[in-house]
Amino acid sequence: MRLISMHSPRLLVAIVSAVFAAGCATSGTRAEQEATAKRARSHFDIGVDHVNNGRIEMGLREFLAATALAPRNAQYQHALGASYVQKEHYVEAEQHLRLALEIAPDYHDARFNLSVLLIGLERFEEARIEADRLYVDPTFPGPWRALSNRGWAEYRLGRVEEARATFALTRKFNPGYWPALLNLGILESEQGRRPEAIQLFETVLAQRPGPGAEAEVNFRLGEIYVSLGKRSRAVEYLTAAVVKAPSGQWGKKSEAALKLLR
């Protein structure tokens, strides 16, 4: 499972207006606050454009500028945290995601990304709690996403049957949600239920979720067929994984597996 749920550098953040308390400020002070807000917003918008076009470092610089000008803006803190994840600065990422939630406890994107970050850091109980908070929140638009994270955390905590039940609930909400199908496929494969795993993985491939995910699924199918003694099928899937992501983690693992089969 990938560390963060943004499968590309694109930041999935909603565009909302920054809120600044005017109080009883004079017109001069109010004008200064508005100018500061506009500058912060400009840095944020430029940062989003950089990140959406793969320029993570430049985006990070703009988000730092935005949060310096508007430190109590949850959207800017979330964007900064998400960018730190992309740069694998996980301590800073967690700090800013949690700050976004301190400012806006109902910020769904921030809590979802925090749960995925905690999974990647193997802090599974914390991840389970954050994912469950999203699931029980009736305003969260996509409970199956939260359930998929909760199920994965439960599985990694050794709570296999709870995880199966959670993934079953995930599929009731959204039968075609491929991250949950992938997670459940891994569970079934590791629990020795190969036919169930093969069916789940094939369902994921049929959705064409993208090169990285497809490479992982092909690798895992190749592993299963190796264990079943079906060398030609294993080679087929492992080769597909290399083609999908030759320089990625799963492509490289598949290439190594193919060398052992030759």
Short mmCIF file of C-alpha atoms in Angstrom, two decimals, residues 34-197:
data_model
loop_
_atom_site.label_atom_id
_atom_site.label_comp_id
_atom_site.label_asym_id
_atom_site.label_seq_id
_atom_site.Cartn_x
_atom_site.Cartn_y
_atom_site.Cartn_z
CA GLU A 34 -6.84 42.26 3.34
CA ALA A 35 -3.55 42.86 1.54
CA THR A 36 -1.87 40.16 3.64
CA ALA A 37 -4.73 37.76 2.91
CA LYS A 38 -4.39 38.40 -0.83
CA ARG A 39 -0.64 37.82 -0.70
CA ALA A 40 -1.14 34.56 1.20
CA ARG A 41 -3.78 33.43 -1.27
CA SER A 42 -1.54 34.28 -4.19
CA HIS A 43 1.29 32.16 -2.75
CA PHE A 44 -1.16 29.30 -2.18
CA ASP A 45 -2.60 29.43 -5.71
CA ILE A 46 0.87 29.51 -7.24
CA GLY A 47 1.87 26.59 -5.00
CA VAL A 48 -1.11 24.51 -6.15
CA ASP A 49 -0.17 25.16 -9.78
CA HIS A 50 3.43 24.07 -9.13
CA VAL A 51 2.37 20.88 -7.36
CA ASN A 52 -0.22 20.01 -9.98
CA ASN A 53 2.53 20.22 -12.58
CA GLY A 54 4.99 18.10 -10.63
CA ARG A 55 7.12 20.93 -9.22
CA ILE A 56 6.84 19.84 -5.60
CA GLU A 57 9.80 21.82 -4.30
CA MET A 58 8.56 25.09 -5.77
CA GLY A 59 5.07 24.39 -4.48
CA LEU A 60 6.44 23.69 -1.03
CA ARG A 61 8.20 27.06 -1.04
CA GLU A 62 4.96 28.85 -1.91
CA PHE A 63 2.98 27.00 0.79
CA LEU A 64 5.61 27.95 3.36
CA ALA A 65 5.15 31.58 2.33
CA ALA A 66 1.37 31.27 2.52
CA THR A 67 1.42 29.74 6.01
CA ALA A 68 3.88 32.37 7.21
CA LEU A 69 1.38 35.05 6.24
CA ALA A 70 -1.73 33.14 7.35
CA PRO A 71 -0.70 30.52 9.94
CA ARG A 72 -4.30 29.87 11.05
CA ASN A 73 -5.54 28.90 7.60
CA ALA A 74 -6.29 25.17 7.68
CA GLN A 75 -6.26 24.81 3.89
CA TYR A 76 -2.74 26.21 3.62
CA GLN A 77 -1.49 24.02 6.48
CA HIS A 78 -2.98 20.95 4.83
CA ALA A 79 -1.35 21.75 1.50
CA LEU A 80 1.99 22.23 3.25
CA GLY A 81 1.62 18.93 5.09
CA ALA A 82 0.69 17.07 1.90
CA SER A 83 3.71 18.53 0.12
CA TYR A 84 6.00 17.44 2.94
CA VAL A 85 4.64 13.91 2.46
CA GLN A 86 5.65 14.06 -1.20
CA LYS A 87 9.17 15.02 -0.10
CA GLU A 88 9.19 12.24 2.53
CA HIS A 89 9.55 14.72 5.39
CA TYR A 90 7.09 12.84 7.53
CA VAL A 91 7.65 14.61 10.85
CA GLU A 92 6.87 17.98 9.29
CA ALA A 93 3.99 16.46 7.31
CA GLU A 94 2.31 15.13 10.44
CA GLN A 95 2.86 18.42 12.25
CA HIS A 96 1.09 20.47 9.59
CA LEU A 97 -1.72 17.98 8.99
CA ARG A 98 -2.46 17.97 12.71
CA LEU A 99 -2.29 21.76 12.80
CA ALA A 100 -4.85 21.89 9.99
CA LEU A 101 -7.13 19.67 12.09
CA GLU A 102 -6.55 21.79 15.18
CA ILE A 103 -7.74 24.80 13.22
CA ALA A 104 -10.60 22.96 11.49
CA PRO A 105 -11.46 19.63 13.19
CA ASP A 106 -13.93 18.75 10.41
CA TYR A 107 -11.34 19.12 7.63
CA HIS A 108 -11.93 15.75 5.98
CA ASP A 109 -9.04 15.79 3.51
CA ALA A 110 -6.55 16.54 6.26
CA ARG A 111 -7.84 13.73 8.50
CA PHE A 112 -7.93 11.26 5.61
CA ASN A 113 -4.37 12.07 4.59
CA LEU A 114 -3.27 11.88 8.22
CA SER A 115 -4.74 8.38 8.49
CA VAL A 116 -2.85 7.27 5.38
CA LEU A 117 0.37 8.86 6.63
CA LEU A 118 0.05 7.01 9.93
CA ILE A 119 -0.47 3.74 8.04
CA GLY A 120 2.70 4.40 6.08
CA LEU A 121 4.54 5.06 9.34
CA GLU A 122 3.13 1.76 10.69
CA ARG A 123 1.30 3.50 13.51
CA PHE A 124 -1.72 1.38 12.79
CA GLU A 125 -3.81 1.95 15.90
CA GLU A 126 -3.59 5.72 15.50
CA ALA A 127 -4.45 5.33 11.81
CA ARG A 128 -7.44 3.15 12.67
CA ILE A 129 -8.77 5.76 15.08
CA GLU A 130 -8.45 8.61 12.57
CA ALA A 131 -10.09 6.55 9.81
CA ASP A 132 -12.94 5.57 12.13
CA ARG A 133 -13.52 9.21 13.03
CA LEU A 134 -14.11 9.89 9.35
CA TYR A 135 -16.40 6.89 8.94
CA VAL A 136 -18.69 7.87 11.81
CA ASP A 137 -18.84 11.48 10.60
CA PRO A 138 -22.08 11.68 8.57
CA THR A 139 -20.75 14.68 6.66
CA PHE A 140 -17.76 12.81 5.21
CA PRO A 141 -18.47 12.26 1.49
CA GLY A 142 -16.97 8.84 0.86
CA PRO A 143 -17.16 6.57 3.92
CA TRP A 144 -15.78 3.68 1.85
CA ARG A 145 -12.44 5.51 1.66
CA ALA A 146 -12.26 5.75 5.44
CA LEU A 147 -13.32 2.12 5.81
CA SER A 148 -10.62 0.96 3.41
CA ASN A 149 -7.98 2.66 5.56
CA ARG A 150 -9.54 1.30 8.76
CA GLY A 151 -9.62 -2.21 7.35
CA TRP A 152 -5.98 -2.06 6.33
CA ALA A 153 -4.97 -0.80 9.77
CA GLU A 154 -6.99 -3.56 11.44
CA TYR A 155 -5.31 -6.17 9.26
CA ARG A 156 -1.84 -4.88 10.07
CA LEU A 157 -2.79 -4.97 13.75
CA GLY A 158 -3.45 -8.70 13.33
CA ARG A 159 -7.24 -8.37 13.53
CA VAL A 160 -7.92 -10.38 10.38
CA GLU A 161 -11.62 -11.07 10.81
CA GLU A 162 -12.35 -7.49 11.81
CA ALA A 163 -10.52 -6.35 8.70
CA ARG A 164 -12.51 -8.72 6.48
CA ALA A 165 -15.75 -7.40 7.97
CA THR A 166 -14.63 -3.81 7.42
CA PHE A 167 -13.71 -4.49 3.79
CA ALA A 168 -17.09 -6.18 3.30
CA LEU A 169 -18.75 -3.02 4.60
CA THR A 170 -16.55 -0.96 2.28
CA ARG A 171 -17.84 -2.96 -0.68
CA LYS A 172 -21.44 -2.40 0.37
CA PHE A 173 -20.87 1.35 0.12
CA ASN A 174 -18.82 1.16 -3.09
CA PRO A 175 -18.36 -2.29 -4.67
CA GLY A 176 -15.85 -1.01 -7.22
CA TYR A 177 -13.53 0.97 -4.95
CA TRP A 178 -10.25 -0.51 -6.15
CA PRO A 179 -7.98 0.45 -3.19
CA ALA A 180 -10.22 -1.62 -0.90
CA LEU A 181 -10.24 -4.50 -3.38
CA LEU A 182 -6.45 -4.36 -3.56
CA ASN A 183 -6.12 -4.31 0.23
CA LEU A 184 -8.54 -7.21 0.61
CA GLY A 185 -6.71 -9.11 -2.14
CA ILE A 186 -3.45 -8.74 -0.24
CA LEU A 187 -5.16 -9.96 2.93
CA GLU A 188 -6.60 -13.02 1.21
CA SER A 189 -3.32 -13.81 -0.53
CA GLU A 190 -1.33 -13.61 2.68
CA GLN A 191 -3.95 -15.74 4.44
CA GLY A 192 -3.55 -18.48 1.83
CA ARG A 193 -6.88 -17.92 0.08
CA ARG A 194 -5.40 -17.70 -3.41
CA PRO A 195 -8.55 -18.10 -5.56
CA GLU A 196 -10.24 -15.26 -3.68
CA ALA A 197 -7.11 -13.11 -4.01
#
